[in-house]
Amino acid sequence: MVEALPGDRIHAFPGGLKLRHHKAVACEHPVKRPALPDRLYIQILQHQGESGELLVTDGDRVRAGQALTSAGDDFIVPEHAPTSGTIETITDHPAAFPPGGTQRAIVLVPDGRDEWVECRPVADWHNASPGTLIDHLHQSGLAGMGGAMFPTAAKLRGDWPQLRTVILNGAECEPWIACDEMLMRERAQDVIEGGLILARAAGAERVVIAIEDRMGVVDDRLRAARQALGAEDSVRIRKVFTVYPEGGERQLIQALTGREVPHDGLPQDLGVVVHNVATAAAARDAVLEGRPLIERIVTVTGPGIAQPRNFLTLIGTPFSHLVDSAGGYAEPVSRLILGGPMSGTALASDAIPVTKGSNCILALTERETAPTQPTMPCINCGECVRVCPARLLPQTLFRLIEAENLDAAADYDLSDCIECGCCAAVCPSHIPLVDYYRHGKDELVRRRLDRRRAALAKRRYEAREERLARQKAERQARRKAREEKLKRPEKAQDEIQAAIERAKQNKKT
C-alpha cells in the first residue's frame, strides 16, 4: 500500500508540453443557460458499457428526471429526461463516437413546462452506507464527465481496503477548454460537497482537489468554500504545474504522489481514485437534491465563434443550438472539434448532441488548420519520444502500424497511448501520429472481437457436431436393439402367446 500524497510536494511526470491556454476568452462572462432547443436528442448510450432497455416509446409524455432507459449492473447506466415533453421518435442520429457515425437516440420535444418527477435525495448521507450511495449515484445516471465517461459506480464499487484518497481532477490542461474552471469558480462549495460524498462512497479518508497553478480565482473560492463547510481537515487543495497533459489520470496521480500507476494496474492499487470535478458536482446534486445527471457546462469557443462563453446545457442539446447561442459562426469554420485541439475529435456535423462527456465545442478557421508543410517521412529525430508522457516509442509504433504489424505494436504497449497528441505536435515531419495510433487500437479491438466471434463460432460448431454424433449414436443403438429383437423370433412368439393367454384369462374372469 502506497501512502498517497505525503506532504505538499508536486512531482514531475515524463514528457508533456507547455501550451498557450486560450481560456480567458470563454471565462469573461458567467455561465449562461441557453434557450430551450426545439428538440433534444438523448443518446441511449453515453458511457463505457452497454445501454439499458428503453422505458419509453413514441408518443409518451415524460417529466424531467424520468428514467428513459433502465439501469442494470454498474456498466449499464440509465439515461433521464432533461425536461418535460413528448417522445417524438427513437432513431439513429449523428454522434461524435464513432467519428462520422450514428447512435440510437431518443428525440424529445420539450413542452416548456419543465415539470419534474418526485426527486428523492439521500437522507443523512453522512451515515449512509457506501453501497447505498453508490447505488443512488448509479440510478442517477452518473458517468465520468471528464471525457472518458466511465461509469461512476463501477469506479467506486469494489474491495479496495487500501483506498485512502479521492482526487478531484480540476487540472483542465488542454487549451481552450474552460468548463471545469468556470464550474469551480461558480460552484466551489458544491464541488467540495460532492467530493466528500464520493469519499464516503469509496470509503476514503480525504479529498484532494487538484487545480492548475494559474487558477488563482479558483484557488481562492475553493479555500473559502472549504472553510465555510468546516472541511479543512478532510479536504486539501493542491496546485499542479500547468503542463499538458497534466489532467490525464495517470499523469495527475504521478504529479501528486510521485508514483506511477502500474502498466497493468489501477489507481486504486496506489490507494487513490480519481473523479472529475464536474462528476463531483453531479454527485452532490444527485445525493442532496435527488436530481439525476441531465445537464452539464459546455465551453463553446474558438476563433470561429462570435461570442465564446460557457453554457449550462441540457443533455441532448444539438451543438448547432449552442453555437447559435454564442452568436453563431464568426467566419467560415474549417474544423469543428469536440474537446480540445490536442486530443479532441473532429466532427462531421454540428447536429451532434451534447452528452455527459461533452466538455467543449471548438471552432477553428482555415488560419489554424491549414498545414504549413506537407507530411514528410520520419527522420528519427526523437522529439516524439521526449514529449511522450506514457514513456512510449511513438516513431516505432508509427512504423509498425503503417506496416500493419499490429501484434508487434501491441507488444510495444500501444494500448498505453493516451492519445494526448504531444508527439504529433512536435513532429517536424508533420506526421499525424495520433491518427495512426487510433487506427491501430481500433483495429486491435476489431481483431480481438473477430477472434472472440471465431472462438464462439468454433464452440457452437463443436457443440453441434457433438450433438449430431450423440444423436447418431442413439439412433444406431435403437436400430441395433430392434435388430437384436428380430434375431430372437421364438422369444418374440412366446411373448405374443403369453399376451394372448392373459387376454383369454381376463375374459373368463
Short mmCIF file of C-alpha atoms in Angstrom, two decimals:
data_model
loop_
_atom_site.label_atom_id
_atom_site.label_comp_id
_atom_site.label_asym_id
_atom_site.label_seq_id
_atom_site.Cartn_x
_atom_site.Cartn_y
_atom_site.Cartn_z
CA MET A 1 0.00 0.00 0.00
CA VAL A 2 1.40 3.38 -1.07
CA GLU A 3 0.61 6.26 1.27
CA ALA A 4 -0.83 8.73 -1.22
CA LEU A 5 0.11 12.38 -1.25
CA PRO A 6 2.72 12.66 1.51
CA GLY A 7 3.39 16.35 2.12
CA ASP A 8 2.74 19.05 -0.45
CA ARG A 9 5.43 18.28 -2.97
CA ILE A 10 4.41 18.25 -6.63
CA HIS A 11 6.30 15.79 -8.78
CA ALA A 12 7.08 15.94 -12.49
CA PHE A 13 5.84 13.35 -14.96
CA PRO A 14 7.74 12.43 -18.12
CA GLY A 15 7.20 14.36 -21.33
CA GLY A 16 4.42 16.86 -21.81
CA LEU A 17 4.22 20.32 -23.35
CA LYS A 18 3.65 23.87 -22.21
CA LEU A 19 0.91 25.30 -24.40
CA ARG A 20 -0.92 28.60 -24.74
CA HIS A 21 -4.15 28.43 -22.77
CA HIS A 22 -6.66 30.39 -24.88
CA LYS A 23 -9.12 30.09 -21.96
CA ALA A 24 -9.65 33.69 -20.90
CA VAL A 25 -11.91 34.49 -23.85
CA ALA A 26 -14.55 31.99 -22.65
CA CYS A 27 -14.21 32.98 -18.98
CA GLU A 28 -15.04 36.67 -19.36
CA HIS A 29 -18.74 36.09 -18.66
CA PRO A 30 -20.64 33.94 -16.13
CA VAL A 31 -22.00 30.57 -17.16
CA LYS A 32 -25.26 31.06 -19.05
CA ARG A 33 -28.23 28.78 -19.60
CA PRO A 34 -29.23 28.88 -23.29
CA ALA A 35 -32.79 28.97 -24.53
CA LEU A 36 -34.60 25.65 -24.73
CA PRO A 37 -33.99 23.93 -28.10
CA ASP A 38 -36.87 22.69 -30.23
CA ARG A 39 -35.72 19.10 -29.79
CA LEU A 40 -33.36 17.17 -27.56
CA TYR A 41 -31.53 14.10 -28.86
CA ILE A 42 -30.69 11.91 -25.87
CA GLN A 43 -28.33 9.12 -26.85
CA ILE A 44 -29.24 5.88 -25.10
CA LEU A 45 -25.54 5.02 -24.68
CA GLN A 46 -23.40 7.79 -23.17
CA HIS A 47 -20.86 5.79 -21.20
CA GLN A 48 -18.37 2.96 -21.45
CA GLY A 49 -20.53 -0.14 -21.25
CA GLU A 50 -23.94 -1.15 -22.56
CA SER A 51 -27.20 0.73 -22.88
CA GLY A 52 -30.19 -0.13 -20.76
CA GLU A 53 -33.57 -1.21 -22.05
CA LEU A 54 -35.84 1.50 -23.41
CA LEU A 55 -38.57 2.51 -20.98
CA VAL A 56 -40.41 4.87 -23.36
CA THR A 57 -41.84 4.74 -26.85
CA ASP A 58 -43.14 7.14 -29.49
CA GLY A 59 -45.81 9.48 -28.19
CA ASP A 60 -45.05 9.04 -24.48
CA ARG A 61 -45.17 12.13 -22.32
CA VAL A 62 -42.29 12.35 -19.86
CA ARG A 63 -41.25 14.58 -16.99
CA ALA A 64 -37.84 15.97 -16.19
CA GLY A 65 -35.75 13.45 -14.29
CA GLN A 66 -37.76 10.47 -15.52
CA ALA A 67 -35.70 7.42 -16.49
CA LEU A 68 -35.74 6.82 -20.24
CA THR A 69 -33.62 3.66 -20.13
CA SER A 70 -33.23 1.10 -17.39
CA ALA A 71 -30.31 0.63 -15.04
CA GLY A 72 -28.54 -2.71 -14.90
CA ASP A 73 -25.19 -3.64 -13.49
CA ASP A 74 -22.58 -0.93 -12.94
CA PHE A 75 -21.82 -0.80 -16.68
CA ILE A 76 -25.46 -0.24 -17.69
CA VAL A 77 -26.13 3.39 -16.75
CA PRO A 78 -29.64 4.83 -17.16
CA GLU A 79 -30.47 7.96 -19.15
CA HIS A 80 -33.03 10.51 -17.95
CA ALA A 81 -35.30 13.13 -19.48
CA PRO A 82 -33.63 16.56 -19.23
CA THR A 83 -37.01 18.33 -19.23
CA SER A 84 -40.68 17.54 -19.67
CA GLY A 85 -42.18 16.93 -23.08
CA THR A 86 -43.19 14.27 -25.58
CA ILE A 87 -41.14 11.49 -27.13
CA GLU A 88 -41.33 12.15 -30.86
CA THR A 89 -39.39 9.11 -32.03
CA ILE A 90 -36.42 6.86 -31.30
CA THR A 91 -33.99 6.82 -34.19
CA ASP A 92 -30.37 6.78 -35.31
CA HIS A 93 -28.83 10.24 -35.06
CA PRO A 94 -25.39 11.69 -35.87
CA ALA A 95 -22.95 11.16 -33.00
CA ALA A 96 -19.38 12.08 -32.11
CA PHE A 97 -18.46 8.44 -31.47
CA PRO A 98 -17.81 6.57 -33.60
CA PRO A 99 -16.49 9.52 -35.66
CA GLY A 100 -18.82 10.16 -38.57
CA GLY A 101 -21.25 7.53 -37.31
CA THR A 102 -24.63 7.45 -35.60
CA GLN A 103 -26.05 6.38 -32.26
CA ARG A 104 -29.54 5.39 -31.20
CA ALA A 105 -31.18 8.48 -29.71
CA ILE A 106 -34.48 9.39 -28.07
CA VAL A 107 -35.94 12.53 -29.67
CA LEU A 108 -37.72 14.61 -27.03
CA VAL A 109 -39.85 17.63 -27.92
CA PRO A 110 -39.85 19.93 -24.84
CA ASP A 111 -43.17 21.42 -23.74
CA GLY A 112 -41.58 24.39 -21.94
CA ARG A 113 -43.14 23.50 -18.57
CA ASP A 114 -40.14 21.69 -17.06
CA GLU A 115 -42.37 19.52 -14.87
CA TRP A 116 -40.36 17.15 -12.67
CA VAL A 117 -40.83 13.71 -11.25
CA GLU A 118 -40.54 13.49 -7.48
CA CYS A 119 -36.88 13.92 -6.53
CA ARG A 120 -35.55 11.51 -3.91
CA PRO A 121 -32.39 12.71 -2.15
CA VAL A 122 -30.45 10.52 0.26
CA ALA A 123 -31.37 11.33 3.84
CA ASP A 124 -28.41 11.78 6.20
CA TRP A 125 -25.82 10.81 3.61
CA HIS A 126 -23.02 11.20 6.17
CA ASN A 127 -24.24 8.00 7.82
CA ALA A 128 -25.39 6.18 4.69
CA SER A 129 -23.51 3.05 3.72
CA PRO A 130 -21.13 3.22 0.74
CA GLY A 131 -23.32 0.72 -1.09
CA THR A 132 -26.40 2.90 -0.63
CA LEU A 133 -24.60 5.95 -2.01
CA ILE A 134 -23.11 4.04 -4.95
CA ASP A 135 -26.49 2.56 -5.88
CA HIS A 136 -28.08 6.02 -5.71
CA LEU A 137 -25.38 7.55 -7.92
CA HIS A 138 -25.82 4.71 -10.40
CA GLN A 139 -29.60 5.14 -10.54
CA SER A 140 -28.98 8.87 -11.06
CA GLY A 141 -27.07 8.16 -14.27
CA LEU A 142 -23.60 9.27 -13.21
CA ALA A 143 -20.69 8.62 -15.54
CA GLY A 144 -17.33 10.37 -15.75
CA MET A 145 -17.74 13.91 -17.09
CA GLY A 146 -14.09 14.48 -17.91
CA GLY A 147 -14.46 12.84 -21.30
CA ALA A 148 -13.87 9.14 -20.64
CA MET A 149 -17.48 8.59 -19.48
CA PHE A 150 -16.51 5.64 -17.27
CA PRO A 151 -19.47 4.63 -15.07
CA THR A 152 -19.07 6.25 -11.65
CA ALA A 153 -20.48 3.27 -9.76
CA ALA A 154 -18.03 0.89 -11.44
CA LYS A 155 -15.13 3.09 -10.36
CA LEU A 156 -16.35 3.35 -6.76
CA ARG A 157 -17.54 -0.18 -6.12
CA GLY A 158 -15.05 -2.85 -5.21
CA ASP A 159 -12.99 -4.30 -2.42
CA TRP A 160 -10.27 -1.68 -2.00
CA PRO A 161 -9.24 -1.82 1.67
CA GLN A 162 -6.18 0.34 0.97
CA LEU A 163 -8.17 3.20 -0.61
CA ARG A 164 -7.47 6.42 1.27
CA THR A 165 -7.89 9.37 -1.11
CA VAL A 166 -10.38 10.69 -3.64
CA ILE A 167 -8.69 13.02 -6.12
CA LEU A 168 -10.92 15.56 -7.83
CA ASN A 169 -9.39 16.42 -11.18
CA GLY A 170 -9.67 20.13 -11.88
CA ALA A 171 -6.42 20.30 -13.86
CA GLU A 172 -8.05 21.36 -17.11
CA CYS A 173 -4.78 21.44 -19.01
CA GLU A 174 -5.88 21.34 -22.65
CA PRO A 175 -6.14 24.70 -24.45
CA TRP A 176 -9.49 26.44 -24.95
CA ILE A 177 -11.50 24.17 -22.58
CA ALA A 178 -12.75 26.13 -19.55
CA CYS A 179 -15.92 24.36 -18.36
CA ASP A 180 -14.33 22.89 -15.22
CA GLU A 181 -12.66 26.17 -14.30
CA MET A 182 -15.97 28.02 -14.52
CA LEU A 183 -17.71 25.27 -12.54
CA MET A 184 -15.19 25.63 -9.71
CA ARG A 185 -15.48 29.42 -9.81
CA GLU A 186 -19.27 29.42 -9.55
CA ARG A 187 -20.00 26.22 -7.59
CA ALA A 188 -16.93 25.73 -5.40
CA GLN A 189 -18.94 24.58 -2.38
CA ASP A 190 -20.94 22.09 -4.47
CA VAL A 191 -17.73 20.59 -5.83
CA ILE A 192 -16.35 20.10 -2.32
CA GLU A 193 -19.62 18.61 -1.03
CA GLY A 194 -19.66 16.24 -3.99
CA GLY A 195 -16.08 15.25 -3.28
CA LEU A 196 -16.97 14.41 0.32
CA ILE A 197 -19.91 12.31 -0.90
CA LEU A 198 -17.64 10.41 -3.30
CA ALA A 199 -15.14 9.88 -0.49
CA ARG A 200 -17.88 8.43 1.70
CA ALA A 201 -18.98 6.15 -1.15
CA ALA A 202 -15.39 5.00 -1.74
CA GLY A 203 -14.57 4.54 1.93
CA ALA A 204 -11.79 7.12 1.60
CA GLU A 205 -10.46 9.36 4.35
CA ARG A 206 -9.78 12.55 2.44
CA VAL A 207 -10.38 14.55 -0.71
CA VAL A 208 -7.65 16.24 -2.72
CA ILE A 209 -8.71 18.81 -5.32
CA ALA A 210 -6.04 19.28 -7.99
CA ILE A 211 -6.06 22.56 -9.92
CA GLU A 212 -3.54 24.26 -12.19
CA ASP A 213 -1.15 26.75 -10.63
CA ARG A 214 -2.55 29.51 -12.88
CA MET A 215 -6.08 29.20 -11.37
CA GLY A 216 -5.80 31.90 -8.71
CA VAL A 217 -9.51 32.75 -8.61
CA VAL A 218 -10.47 29.08 -8.36
CA ASP A 219 -7.98 28.54 -5.54
CA ASP A 220 -9.42 31.42 -3.52
CA ARG A 221 -13.02 30.28 -3.96
CA LEU A 222 -12.30 26.65 -3.13
CA ARG A 223 -10.49 27.64 0.05
CA ALA A 224 -13.34 29.94 1.08
CA ALA A 225 -15.88 27.18 0.41
CA ARG A 226 -13.81 24.66 2.35
CA GLN A 227 -13.72 26.98 5.34
CA ALA A 228 -17.48 27.60 5.12
CA LEU A 229 -18.07 23.85 5.22
CA GLY A 230 -15.59 23.30 8.04
CA ALA A 231 -13.76 20.75 5.90
CA GLU A 232 -10.16 21.91 6.34
CA ASP A 233 -9.10 18.58 7.86
CA SER A 234 -10.62 16.34 5.18
CA VAL A 235 -10.18 18.42 2.00
CA ARG A 236 -6.86 19.53 0.56
CA ILE A 237 -6.33 21.82 -2.41
CA ARG A 238 -3.20 21.21 -4.47
CA LYS A 239 -1.82 23.29 -7.32
CA VAL A 240 -0.09 21.34 -10.06
CA PHE A 241 2.10 22.62 -12.87
CA THR A 242 0.28 23.85 -15.96
CA VAL A 243 1.81 21.28 -18.27
CA TYR A 244 -0.17 19.32 -20.84
CA PRO A 245 -1.38 16.55 -20.30
CA GLU A 246 -1.26 17.03 -16.51
CA GLY A 247 -5.01 16.38 -16.41
CA GLY A 248 -4.58 12.79 -17.59
CA GLU A 249 -5.49 10.41 -14.79
CA ARG A 250 -2.15 8.63 -14.57
CA GLN A 251 -0.13 11.81 -15.08
CA LEU A 252 -2.06 13.60 -12.32
CA ILE A 253 -1.56 10.72 -9.90
CA GLN A 254 2.16 10.74 -10.61
CA ALA A 255 2.32 14.51 -10.10
CA LEU A 256 0.57 14.26 -6.73
CA THR A 257 2.09 11.06 -5.35
CA GLY A 258 5.39 10.65 -7.16
CA ARG A 259 4.34 7.09 -8.03
CA GLU A 260 3.33 5.64 -11.39
CA VAL A 261 0.23 3.52 -11.77
CA PRO A 262 1.47 0.07 -12.87
CA HIS A 263 1.11 -0.79 -16.55
CA ASP A 264 -1.44 -3.48 -15.73
CA GLY A 265 -2.75 -1.84 -12.56
CA LEU A 266 -5.36 0.66 -11.43
CA PRO A 267 -5.19 3.91 -9.44
CA GLN A 268 -6.82 2.03 -6.56
CA ASP A 269 -3.62 -0.02 -6.30
CA LEU A 270 -1.94 3.18 -5.09
CA GLY A 271 -4.73 3.99 -2.66
CA VAL A 272 -6.44 6.65 -4.78
CA VAL A 273 -9.41 7.04 -7.09
CA VAL A 274 -9.83 9.98 -9.49
CA HIS A 275 -13.05 11.77 -10.43
CA ASN A 276 -13.60 14.90 -12.48
CA VAL A 277 -14.78 17.97 -10.56
CA ALA A 278 -17.95 18.05 -12.68
CA THR A 279 -18.69 14.47 -11.65
CA ALA A 280 -18.34 15.56 -8.03
CA ALA A 281 -20.85 18.40 -8.52
CA ALA A 282 -23.25 15.97 -10.21
CA ALA A 283 -22.85 13.56 -7.28
CA ARG A 284 -23.78 16.38 -4.91
CA ASP A 285 -26.91 17.19 -6.96
CA ALA A 286 -27.93 13.52 -7.04
CA VAL A 287 -27.49 12.87 -3.31
CA LEU A 288 -28.55 16.20 -1.77
CA GLU A 289 -31.31 17.14 -4.24
CA GLY A 290 -32.23 13.83 -5.88
CA ARG A 291 -31.53 15.24 -9.34
CA PRO A 292 -30.16 12.83 -11.96
CA LEU A 293 -27.44 13.87 -14.39
CA ILE A 294 -29.33 15.81 -17.06
CA GLU A 295 -27.13 18.85 -17.70
CA ARG A 296 -23.53 19.97 -17.79
CA ILE A 297 -21.36 23.01 -18.57
CA VAL A 298 -20.03 23.12 -22.14
CA THR A 299 -17.40 25.57 -23.41
CA VAL A 300 -18.25 26.98 -26.85
CA THR A 301 -15.17 28.75 -28.13
CA GLY A 302 -12.53 29.18 -30.79
CA PRO A 303 -11.67 31.75 -33.46
CA GLY A 304 -14.73 30.68 -35.41
CA ILE A 305 -17.23 31.55 -32.64
CA ALA A 306 -18.65 35.07 -32.45
CA GLN A 307 -19.19 35.25 -28.66
CA PRO A 308 -17.29 32.47 -26.86
CA ARG A 309 -18.60 31.51 -23.43
CA ASN A 310 -19.67 28.62 -21.20
CA PHE A 311 -23.23 27.30 -21.20
CA LEU A 312 -25.11 25.20 -18.65
CA THR A 313 -26.61 22.87 -21.18
CA LEU A 314 -29.27 20.15 -21.13
CA ILE A 315 -28.04 16.75 -22.25
CA GLY A 316 -29.24 16.18 -25.80
CA THR A 317 -28.94 19.80 -26.95
CA PRO A 318 -27.62 19.95 -30.54
CA PHE A 319 -24.23 21.61 -30.89
CA SER A 320 -25.74 23.89 -33.54
CA HIS A 321 -28.08 25.33 -30.91
CA LEU A 322 -25.15 26.15 -28.62
CA VAL A 323 -23.25 27.76 -31.49
CA ASP A 324 -26.28 29.92 -32.25
CA SER A 325 -26.50 30.82 -28.56
CA ALA A 326 -22.88 32.00 -28.78
CA GLY A 327 -23.67 34.40 -31.61
CA GLY A 328 -23.16 31.88 -34.40
CA TYR A 329 -20.07 31.36 -36.50
CA ALA A 330 -17.89 34.46 -36.78
CA GLU A 331 -16.36 33.28 -40.05
CA PRO A 332 -16.22 30.09 -42.11
CA VAL A 333 -15.15 27.17 -39.92
CA SER A 334 -12.79 24.60 -41.39
CA ARG A 335 -12.85 22.23 -38.42
CA LEU A 336 -15.34 21.71 -35.60
CA ILE A 337 -13.89 19.75 -32.70
CA LEU A 338 -15.44 18.07 -29.67
CA GLY A 339 -12.87 18.63 -26.93
CA GLY A 340 -9.58 20.44 -27.35
CA PRO A 341 -7.15 20.89 -30.25
CA MET A 342 -4.74 18.24 -28.94
CA SER A 343 -6.91 15.25 -28.12
CA GLY A 344 -10.33 16.26 -29.40
CA THR A 345 -12.42 14.59 -32.09
CA ALA A 346 -13.24 16.32 -35.38
CA LEU A 347 -16.97 16.45 -36.01
CA ALA A 348 -18.70 15.85 -39.30
CA SER A 349 -21.73 17.92 -38.32
CA ASP A 350 -22.96 20.36 -35.69
CA ALA A 351 -26.21 18.38 -35.46
CA ILE A 352 -24.47 16.11 -32.94
CA PRO A 353 -25.99 16.42 -29.44
CA VAL A 354 -24.38 17.11 -26.08
CA THR A 355 -23.68 14.01 -23.99
CA LYS A 356 -22.46 13.59 -20.42
CA GLY A 357 -18.85 13.72 -21.62
CA SER A 358 -19.14 16.75 -23.93
CA ASN A 359 -16.89 19.40 -22.42
CA CYS A 360 -16.07 21.76 -25.30
CA ILE A 361 -17.06 22.71 -28.83
CA LEU A 362 -14.07 24.27 -30.55
CA ALA A 363 -14.48 26.02 -33.91
CA LEU A 364 -11.25 26.54 -35.85
CA THR A 365 -10.82 28.51 -39.05
CA GLU A 366 -8.55 27.99 -42.02
CA ARG A 367 -5.84 30.03 -40.30
CA GLU A 368 -5.47 27.48 -37.50
CA THR A 369 -5.89 24.31 -39.53
CA ALA A 370 -4.12 24.97 -42.84
CA PRO A 371 -0.98 22.79 -42.95
CA THR A 372 2.21 24.82 -43.06
CA GLN A 373 4.12 21.97 -44.69
CA PRO A 374 3.20 18.65 -46.27
CA THR A 375 3.70 15.39 -44.41
CA MET A 376 7.25 14.08 -44.82
CA PRO A 377 8.98 10.80 -43.92
CA CYS A 378 10.07 10.26 -40.32
CA ILE A 379 13.65 11.49 -39.72
CA ASN A 380 14.16 9.70 -36.38
CA CYS A 381 14.73 12.97 -34.53
CA GLY A 382 13.40 11.52 -31.27
CA GLU A 383 11.31 14.57 -30.34
CA CYS A 384 8.19 12.43 -30.05
CA VAL A 385 9.92 10.17 -27.53
CA ARG A 386 10.99 13.16 -25.45
CA VAL A 387 7.46 14.52 -25.03
CA CYS A 388 5.53 11.24 -24.64
CA PRO A 389 4.03 11.19 -21.12
CA ALA A 390 3.42 7.43 -21.32
CA ARG A 391 7.11 6.61 -21.97
CA LEU A 392 6.33 5.01 -25.33
CA LEU A 393 8.31 4.92 -28.58
CA PRO A 394 5.97 6.83 -30.91
CA GLN A 395 8.14 6.51 -34.02
CA THR A 396 8.39 2.73 -33.58
CA LEU A 397 4.65 2.43 -33.09
CA PHE A 398 4.08 4.55 -36.20
CA ARG A 399 6.24 2.27 -38.36
CA LEU A 400 4.66 -0.90 -37.01
CA ILE A 401 1.12 0.37 -37.56
CA GLU A 402 1.99 1.71 -41.00
CA ALA A 403 3.25 -1.78 -41.88
CA GLU A 404 0.06 -3.30 -40.37
CA ASN A 405 2.22 -5.19 -37.88
CA LEU A 406 -0.30 -4.59 -35.13
CA ASP A 407 0.63 -7.53 -32.92
CA ALA A 408 4.13 -6.09 -32.61
CA ALA A 409 2.63 -2.65 -31.91
CA ALA A 410 0.62 -4.21 -29.11
CA ASP A 411 3.85 -5.67 -27.71
CA TYR A 412 5.23 -2.12 -27.68
CA ASP A 413 2.32 -1.11 -25.39
CA LEU A 414 0.16 0.67 -27.95
CA SER A 415 -2.77 0.34 -25.54
CA ASP A 416 -0.96 2.63 -23.08
CA CYS A 417 -1.16 5.56 -25.52
CA ILE A 418 -3.49 8.21 -24.08
CA GLU A 419 -3.85 9.96 -27.47
CA CYS A 420 -2.74 13.29 -25.98
CA GLY A 421 -1.25 14.47 -29.28
CA CYS A 422 2.08 15.68 -27.86
CA CYS A 423 4.04 13.58 -30.35
CA ALA A 424 2.15 14.93 -33.36
CA ALA A 425 2.51 18.50 -32.09
CA VAL A 426 6.32 18.37 -32.10
CA CYS A 427 6.82 16.17 -35.18
CA PRO A 428 8.94 18.15 -37.71
CA SER A 429 7.67 15.85 -40.46
CA HIS A 430 4.04 16.75 -39.65
CA ILE A 431 3.01 13.10 -39.42
CA PRO A 432 -0.50 12.71 -37.93
CA LEU A 433 0.77 10.19 -35.41
CA VAL A 434 -2.33 10.06 -33.22
CA ASP A 435 -4.45 9.11 -36.22
CA TYR A 436 -2.20 6.08 -36.72
CA TYR A 437 -2.43 5.11 -33.05
CA ARG A 438 -6.21 5.40 -33.03
CA HIS A 439 -6.40 3.29 -36.17
CA GLY A 440 -4.08 0.70 -34.64
CA LYS A 441 -6.02 0.48 -31.40
CA ASP A 442 -9.36 0.30 -33.20
CA GLU A 443 -8.02 -2.44 -35.46
CA LEU A 444 -6.69 -4.41 -32.49
CA VAL A 445 -10.08 -4.17 -30.83
CA ARG A 446 -11.74 -5.34 -34.05
CA ARG A 447 -9.35 -8.27 -34.32
CA ARG A 448 -9.99 -9.25 -30.70
CA LEU A 449 -13.71 -9.16 -31.38
CA ASP A 450 -13.21 -11.23 -34.53
CA ARG A 451 -11.20 -13.78 -32.54
CA ARG A 452 -13.92 -13.93 -29.91
CA ARG A 453 -16.57 -14.39 -32.58
CA ALA A 454 -14.47 -17.09 -34.25
CA ALA A 455 -13.94 -18.86 -30.93
CA LEU A 456 -17.66 -18.65 -30.22
CA ALA A 457 -18.47 -19.98 -33.69
CA LYS A 458 -15.98 -22.81 -33.14
CA ARG A 459 -17.61 -23.70 -29.82
CA ARG A 460 -21.03 -23.65 -31.46
CA TYR A 461 -19.74 -25.85 -34.31
CA GLU A 462 -18.12 -28.30 -31.91
CA ALA A 463 -21.27 -28.41 -29.78
CA ARG A 464 -23.35 -29.07 -32.91
CA GLU A 465 -21.01 -31.83 -34.06
CA GLU A 466 -21.12 -33.38 -30.59
CA ARG A 467 -24.92 -33.21 -30.57
CA LEU A 468 -25.16 -34.76 -34.04
CA ALA A 469 -22.73 -37.51 -33.06
CA ARG A 470 -24.74 -38.23 -29.92
CA GLN A 471 -28.00 -38.35 -31.87
CA LYS A 472 -26.39 -40.66 -34.44
CA ALA A 473 -25.15 -42.97 -31.69
CA GLU A 474 -28.61 -43.03 -30.11
CA ARG A 475 -30.22 -43.90 -33.45
CA GLN A 476 -27.69 -46.65 -34.02
CA ALA A 477 -28.34 -48.04 -30.55
CA ARG A 478 -32.10 -48.11 -31.17
CA ARG A 479 -31.62 -49.74 -34.56
CA LYS A 480 -29.30 -52.34 -33.06
CA ALA A 481 -31.84 -53.09 -30.34
CA ARG A 482 -34.55 -53.66 -32.95
CA GLU A 483 -32.25 -55.92 -34.92
CA GLU A 484 -31.41 -57.95 -31.83
CA LYS A 485 -35.07 -58.34 -31.12
CA LEU A 486 -35.76 -59.58 -34.64
CA LYS A 487 -32.98 -62.15 -34.31
CA ARG A 488 -34.93 -63.87 -31.49
CA PRO A 489 -38.31 -64.82 -33.09
CA GLU A 490 -39.01 -67.66 -30.62
CA LYS A 491 -38.82 -65.29 -27.70
CA ALA A 492 -40.98 -62.78 -29.52
CA GLN A 493 -43.55 -65.51 -30.30
CA ASP A 494 -43.58 -66.60 -26.68
CA GLU A 495 -44.25 -63.04 -25.59
CA ILE A 496 -47.14 -62.77 -28.07
CA GLN A 497 -48.64 -66.08 -26.93
CA ALA A 498 -48.33 -65.02 -23.30
CA ALA A 499 -50.20 -61.82 -24.07
CA ILE A 500 -52.97 -63.82 -25.81
CA GLU A 501 -53.31 -66.16 -22.84
CA ARG A 502 -53.59 -63.22 -20.44
CA ALA A 503 -56.33 -61.70 -22.58
CA LYS A 504 -58.28 -65.00 -22.58
CA GLN A 505 -57.94 -65.30 -18.84
CA ASN A 506 -59.28 -61.79 -18.38
CA LYS A 507 -62.36 -62.63 -20.45
CA LYS A 508 -63.11 -65.70 -18.32
CA THR A 509 -62.98 -63.67 -15.15
#
